[in-house]
Amino acid sequence: MSKQTVRDVNVAGKRVLVRVDFNVPLEHGVVVDDTRIQAALPTIRYLLDNGAAVILMSHLGRPKGKSSFDLRMDPVAARLSKLLGRQVQKLDDCIGPQVQAVCRSLERGDVVLLENTRFHDEEKANDPDFAAQLAALGDLYVNDAFGTAHRAHASTEGIARAVRERGGAAVAGFLMEQELSFLGQAVDDPERPFVAIMGGAKISDKIGVIEQLLERCDRLLIGGGMANTFFKAMGFEMGDSLVEEDAVATAAALLEQGKSRLVLPVDAVIADAFENDAHMRVVAPDQVPAGWRVLDIGPNTLKTFESALGGARTVVWNGPLGVFEMPAFAKGTLAVAKLLAGLDATTIVGGGDSVAAVRQSGLMDQFTHVSTGGGASLELLEGKTLPGVAALSDW
Ligand code: ADP
Ligand code: MG
């Protein structure tokens, strides 16, 4: 990786500012899923073990630039305290004289968590003055918040520049490093055959990713709602299926670009209503009757996908292959998760819903890499530079 990481800097006796992604779901003031907190532990522990004092910062929810009682970081600090087995002091703001005083007095092994950075409008506006105030709280900066690295905000981008402008280092944490190396490598220099699988609702969300992957992969398998728009471009009637009329021309262009590398479903599970207990049938993609809709890939498509995945050394998957939220239409997605889990290949899954589906399959730990960042992972797969990464110190 071209960016420095926590391993490249001396942190002993330093006050280290760490941007983490603690944007976790809360219910009644309690953290209900601490996956993201757990994901940041290796970096935090490393810093503490190496003699740093740690100043953590994150956004939480969408407070729209005002402080909001329900989006304070207190429940997060409580959970982190428990996970780390040491006291984590939560401060009542992320800038200002009191915060400065506490940060100045920190000693090796201390951990503080600043208040929700999005209580200030200046965070999302990437206000340079606000970023400089955050930067002034510590000696060096670590970004371990991959999930927000595609946003140029004060705590992700501005702060890194501010720290570097005064001669300090701004480096990647372990989670960030892992995400960049797996997703970056898959796009830049994949071990081949490289097979990509794309699904989800819409082509329009993911045109850039499809184009990029089509250029680089050996095969691109398409499923989910987006396959319908490809079929429409081939002249098929898709009944009541989700079709993006606006994207039909794009789909036609992608068909032309992809040619033999594109693998489309050969059959589909259709239903007469968007309901789990609707009547279901399996038909060829050009046999969808009026009033019916495609909600999953069919059994022959699975066989086609299985052989297209044969011998693959790298697989990147984004987007569920059916409406997996309903058990009746989750079969295709779960079967593909199982196929990937059984491969002798580097398997990478990204995207909020795709990761939820993999979690649902119980096969999460059989994937090489499950990305923690939805939008950020797509932008990286699209070949874009993430502002939060670009701002870090180069090697
Ligand atoms: P990700 O979050 O992994 O990037 P998307 O948000 O693009 O994935 O797509 C996920 C959504 O796509 C799910 O809500 C799923 O129900 C929907 N979907 C998948 N297949 C179909 C289909 N055939 N018709 C309608 N929606 C679909
Ligand atoms: Mg999604």
PDB file of N, CA and C and ligand atoms in Angstrom, residues 199-202 205-206 224-225 228 242 274 294-296 318-325 350-355 378, ligand 1:
ATOM      1  N   GLY A 199     -25.290  -7.902  -8.084  1.00  0.00           N
ATOM      2  CA  GLY A 199     -26.739  -8.023  -7.972  1.00  0.00           C
ATOM      3  C   GLY A 199     -27.283  -6.756  -7.358  1.00  0.00           C
ATOM      4  N   GLY A 200     -28.382  -6.893  -6.632  1.00  0.00           N
ATOM      5  CA  GLY A 200     -29.006  -5.716  -6.027  1.00  0.00           C
ATOM      6  C   GLY A 200     -30.110  -5.197  -6.912  1.00  0.00           C
ATOM      7  N   ALA A 201     -30.675  -4.098  -6.472  1.00  0.00           N
ATOM      8  CA  ALA A 201     -31.888  -3.629  -7.112  1.00  0.00           C
ATOM      9  C   ALA A 201     -31.610  -2.961  -8.462  1.00  0.00           C
ATOM     10  N   LYS A 202     -30.650  -2.059  -8.493  1.00  0.00           N
ATOM     11  CA  LYS A 202     -30.559  -1.146  -9.631  1.00  0.00           C
ATOM     12  C   LYS A 202     -29.202  -1.134 -10.307  1.00  0.00           C
ATOM     13  N   ASP A 205     -27.362   2.600  -9.723  1.00  0.00           N
ATOM     14  CA  ASP A 205     -26.507   2.833  -8.550  1.00  0.00           C
ATOM     15  C   ASP A 205     -25.066   2.429  -8.820  1.00  0.00           C
ATOM     16  N   LYS A 206     -24.867   1.539  -9.768  1.00  0.00           N
ATOM     17  CA  LYS A 206     -23.596   0.817  -9.824  1.00  0.00           C
ATOM     18  C   LYS A 206     -22.949   0.770 -11.206  1.00  0.00           C
ATOM     19  N   GLY A 224     -30.098 -10.570  -9.389  1.00  0.00           N
ATOM     20  CA  GLY A 224     -30.862  -9.526  -8.699  1.00  0.00           C
ATOM     21  C   GLY A 224     -31.740  -8.744  -9.653  1.00  0.00           C
ATOM     22  N   GLY A 225     -32.282  -7.646  -9.115  1.00  0.00           N
ATOM     23  CA  GLY A 225     -33.189  -6.817  -9.901  1.00  0.00           C
ATOM     24  C   GLY A 225     -32.506  -6.253 -11.138  1.00  0.00           C
ATOM     25  N   ASN A 228     -32.939  -7.688 -14.653  1.00  0.00           N
ATOM     26  CA  ASN A 228     -34.161  -7.428 -15.424  1.00  0.00           C
ATOM     27  C   ASN A 228     -33.952  -6.342 -16.473  1.00  0.00           C
ATOM     28  N   LEU A 242     -39.068  -5.340 -11.394  1.00  0.00           N
ATOM     29  CA  LEU A 242     -38.351  -4.073 -11.278  1.00  0.00           C
ATOM     30  C   LEU A 242     -37.476  -3.895 -12.509  1.00  0.00           C
ATOM     31  N   PHE A 274     -45.597  -9.214  -4.598  1.00  0.00           N
ATOM     32  CA  PHE A 274     -44.344  -8.934  -3.897  1.00  0.00           C
ATOM     33  C   PHE A 274     -44.528  -9.356  -2.439  1.00  0.00           C
ATOM     34  N   VAL A 294     -39.963 -11.006 -11.416  1.00  0.00           N
ATOM     35  CA  VAL A 294     -38.778 -11.789 -11.045  1.00  0.00           C
ATOM     36  C   VAL A 294     -38.319 -11.370  -9.659  1.00  0.00           C
ATOM     37  N   LEU A 295     -38.205 -12.348  -8.745  1.00  0.00           N
ATOM     38  CA  LEU A 295     -37.737 -11.999  -7.395  1.00  0.00           C
ATOM     39  C   LEU A 295     -36.500 -12.780  -6.954  1.00  0.00           C
ATOM     40  N   ASP A 296     -36.053 -13.737  -7.769  1.00  0.00           N
ATOM     41  CA  ASP A 296     -34.830 -14.471  -7.399  1.00  0.00           C
ATOM     42  C   ASP A 296     -34.276 -15.144  -8.660  1.00  0.00           C
ATOM     43  N   ASN A 318     -20.878  -8.140  -5.005  1.00  0.00           N
ATOM     44  CA  ASN A 318     -21.689  -7.040  -4.478  1.00  0.00           C
ATOM     45  C   ASN A 318     -23.119  -7.160  -4.983  1.00  0.00           C
ATOM     46  N   GLY A 319     -24.057  -7.171  -4.057  1.00  0.00           N
ATOM     47  CA  GLY A 319     -25.465  -7.110  -4.417  1.00  0.00           C
ATOM     48  C   GLY A 319     -26.159  -8.459  -4.331  1.00  0.00           C
ATOM     49  N   PRO A 320     -27.233  -8.539  -3.528  1.00  0.00           N
ATOM     50  CA  PRO A 320     -28.004  -9.782  -3.397  1.00  0.00           C
ATOM     51  C   PRO A 320     -28.615 -10.189  -4.741  1.00  0.00           C
ATOM     52  N   LEU A 321     -28.803 -11.488  -4.939  1.00  0.00           N
ATOM     53  CA  LEU A 321     -29.277 -11.996  -6.235  1.00  0.00           C
ATOM     54  C   LEU A 321     -30.790 -12.103  -6.304  1.00  0.00           C
ATOM     55  N   GLY A 322     -31.430 -11.839  -5.182  1.00  0.00           N
ATOM     56  CA  GLY A 322     -32.886 -11.814  -5.148  1.00  0.00           C
ATOM     57  C   GLY A 322     -33.332 -10.976  -3.966  1.00  0.00           C
ATOM     58  N   VAL A 323     -34.644 -10.941  -3.751  1.00  0.00           N
ATOM     59  CA  VAL A 323     -35.187 -10.178  -2.628  1.00  0.00           C
ATOM     60  C   VAL A 323     -35.002 -11.030  -1.365  1.00  0.00           C
ATOM     61  N   PHE A 324     -33.763 -11.037  -0.878  1.00  0.00           N
ATOM     62  CA  PHE A 324     -33.377 -11.977   0.190  1.00  0.00           C
ATOM     63  C   PHE A 324     -34.039 -11.659   1.525  1.00  0.00           C
ATOM     64  N   GLU A 325     -34.625 -10.453   1.624  1.00  0.00           N
ATOM     65  CA  GLU A 325     -35.322 -10.096   2.868  1.00  0.00           C
ATOM     66  C   GLU A 325     -36.525 -11.013   3.085  1.00  0.00           C
ATOM     67  N   GLY A 350     -18.764  -7.001  -0.540  1.00  0.00           N
ATOM     68  CA  GLY A 350     -18.946  -5.617  -0.116  1.00  0.00           C
ATOM     69  C   GLY A 350     -20.369  -5.172  -0.391  1.00  0.00           C
ATOM     70  N   GLY A 351     -20.815  -4.138   0.330  1.00  0.00           N
ATOM     71  CA  GLY A 351     -22.177  -3.626   0.149  1.00  0.00           C
ATOM     72  C   GLY A 351     -23.021  -3.943   1.373  1.00  0.00           C
ATOM     73  N   GLY A 352     -23.768  -2.964   1.838  1.00  0.00           N
ATOM     74  CA  GLY A 352     -24.532  -3.116   3.073  1.00  0.00           C
ATOM     75  C   GLY A 352     -25.445  -4.329   3.064  1.00  0.00           C
ATOM     76  N   ASP A 353     -26.262  -4.453   2.015  1.00  0.00           N
ATOM     77  CA  ASP A 353     -27.234  -5.553   1.975  1.00  0.00           C
ATOM     78  C   ASP A 353     -26.553  -6.886   1.707  1.00  0.00           C
ATOM     79  N   SER A 354     -25.521  -6.875   0.884  1.00  0.00           N
ATOM     80  CA  SER A 354     -24.800  -8.123   0.596  1.00  0.00           C
ATOM     81  C   SER A 354     -24.170  -8.676   1.870  1.00  0.00           C
ATOM     82  N   VAL A 355     -23.574  -7.788   2.643  1.00  0.00           N
ATOM     83  CA  VAL A 355     -22.943  -8.233   3.890  1.00  0.00           C
ATOM     84  C   VAL A 355     -24.005  -8.758   4.858  1.00  0.00           C
ATOM     85  N   LEU A 378     -17.798   0.317  -2.692  1.00  0.00           N
ATOM     86  CA  LEU A 378     -18.205   0.467  -4.099  1.00  0.00           C
ATOM     87  C   LEU A 378     -17.336   1.487  -4.818  1.00  0.00           C
TER      88      LEU A 378
HETATM   89  P1  ADP B   1     -25.819  -3.649  -1.512  1.00  0.00           P
HETATM   90  O1  ADP B   1     -26.356  -2.884  -0.324  1.00  0.00           O
HETATM   91  O2  ADP B   1     -25.230  -4.956  -1.103  1.00  0.00           O
HETATM   92  O3  ADP B   1     -24.911  -2.825  -2.360  1.00  0.00           O
HETATM   93  P2  ADP B   1     -28.178  -3.054  -3.069  1.00  0.00           P
HETATM   94  O4  ADP B   1     -28.577  -2.020  -2.075  1.00  0.00           O
HETATM   95  O5  ADP B   1     -27.736  -2.594  -4.390  1.00  0.00           O
HETATM   96  O6  ADP B   1     -27.080  -4.040  -2.432  1.00  0.00           O
HETATM   97  O7  ADP B   1     -29.398  -4.032  -3.377  1.00  0.00           O
HETATM   98  C1  ADP B   1     -30.061  -4.722  -2.360  1.00  0.00           C
HETATM   99  C2  ADP B   1     -31.540  -4.785  -2.634  1.00  0.00           C
HETATM  100  O8  ADP B   1     -31.807  -5.340  -3.912  1.00  0.00           O
HETATM  101  C3  ADP B   1     -32.249  -5.659  -1.638  1.00  0.00           C
HETATM  102  O9  ADP B   1     -33.131  -4.870  -0.875  1.00  0.00           O
HETATM  103  C4  ADP B   1     -32.995  -6.669  -2.492  1.00  0.00           C
HETATM  104  O10 ADP B   1     -34.310  -6.946  -2.031  1.00  0.00           O
HETATM  105  C5  ADP B   1     -33.056  -5.990  -3.835  1.00  0.00           C
HETATM  106  N1  ADP B   1     -33.273  -6.950  -4.921  1.00  0.00           N
HETATM  107  C6  ADP B   1     -32.514  -7.995  -5.265  1.00  0.00           C
HETATM  108  N2  ADP B   1     -33.059  -8.689  -6.270  1.00  0.00           N
HETATM  109  C7  ADP B   1     -34.214  -8.052  -6.600  1.00  0.00           C
HETATM  110  C8  ADP B   1     -35.257  -8.272  -7.562  1.00  0.00           C
HETATM  111  N3  ADP B   1     -35.207  -9.306  -8.404  1.00  0.00           N
HETATM  112  N4  ADP B   1     -36.293  -7.407  -7.596  1.00  0.00           N
HETATM  113  C9  ADP B   1     -36.342  -6.363  -6.746  1.00  0.00           C
HETATM  114  N5  ADP B   1     -35.389  -6.097  -5.812  1.00  0.00           N
HETATM  115  C10 ADP B   1     -34.343  -6.930  -5.738  1.00  0.00           C
END
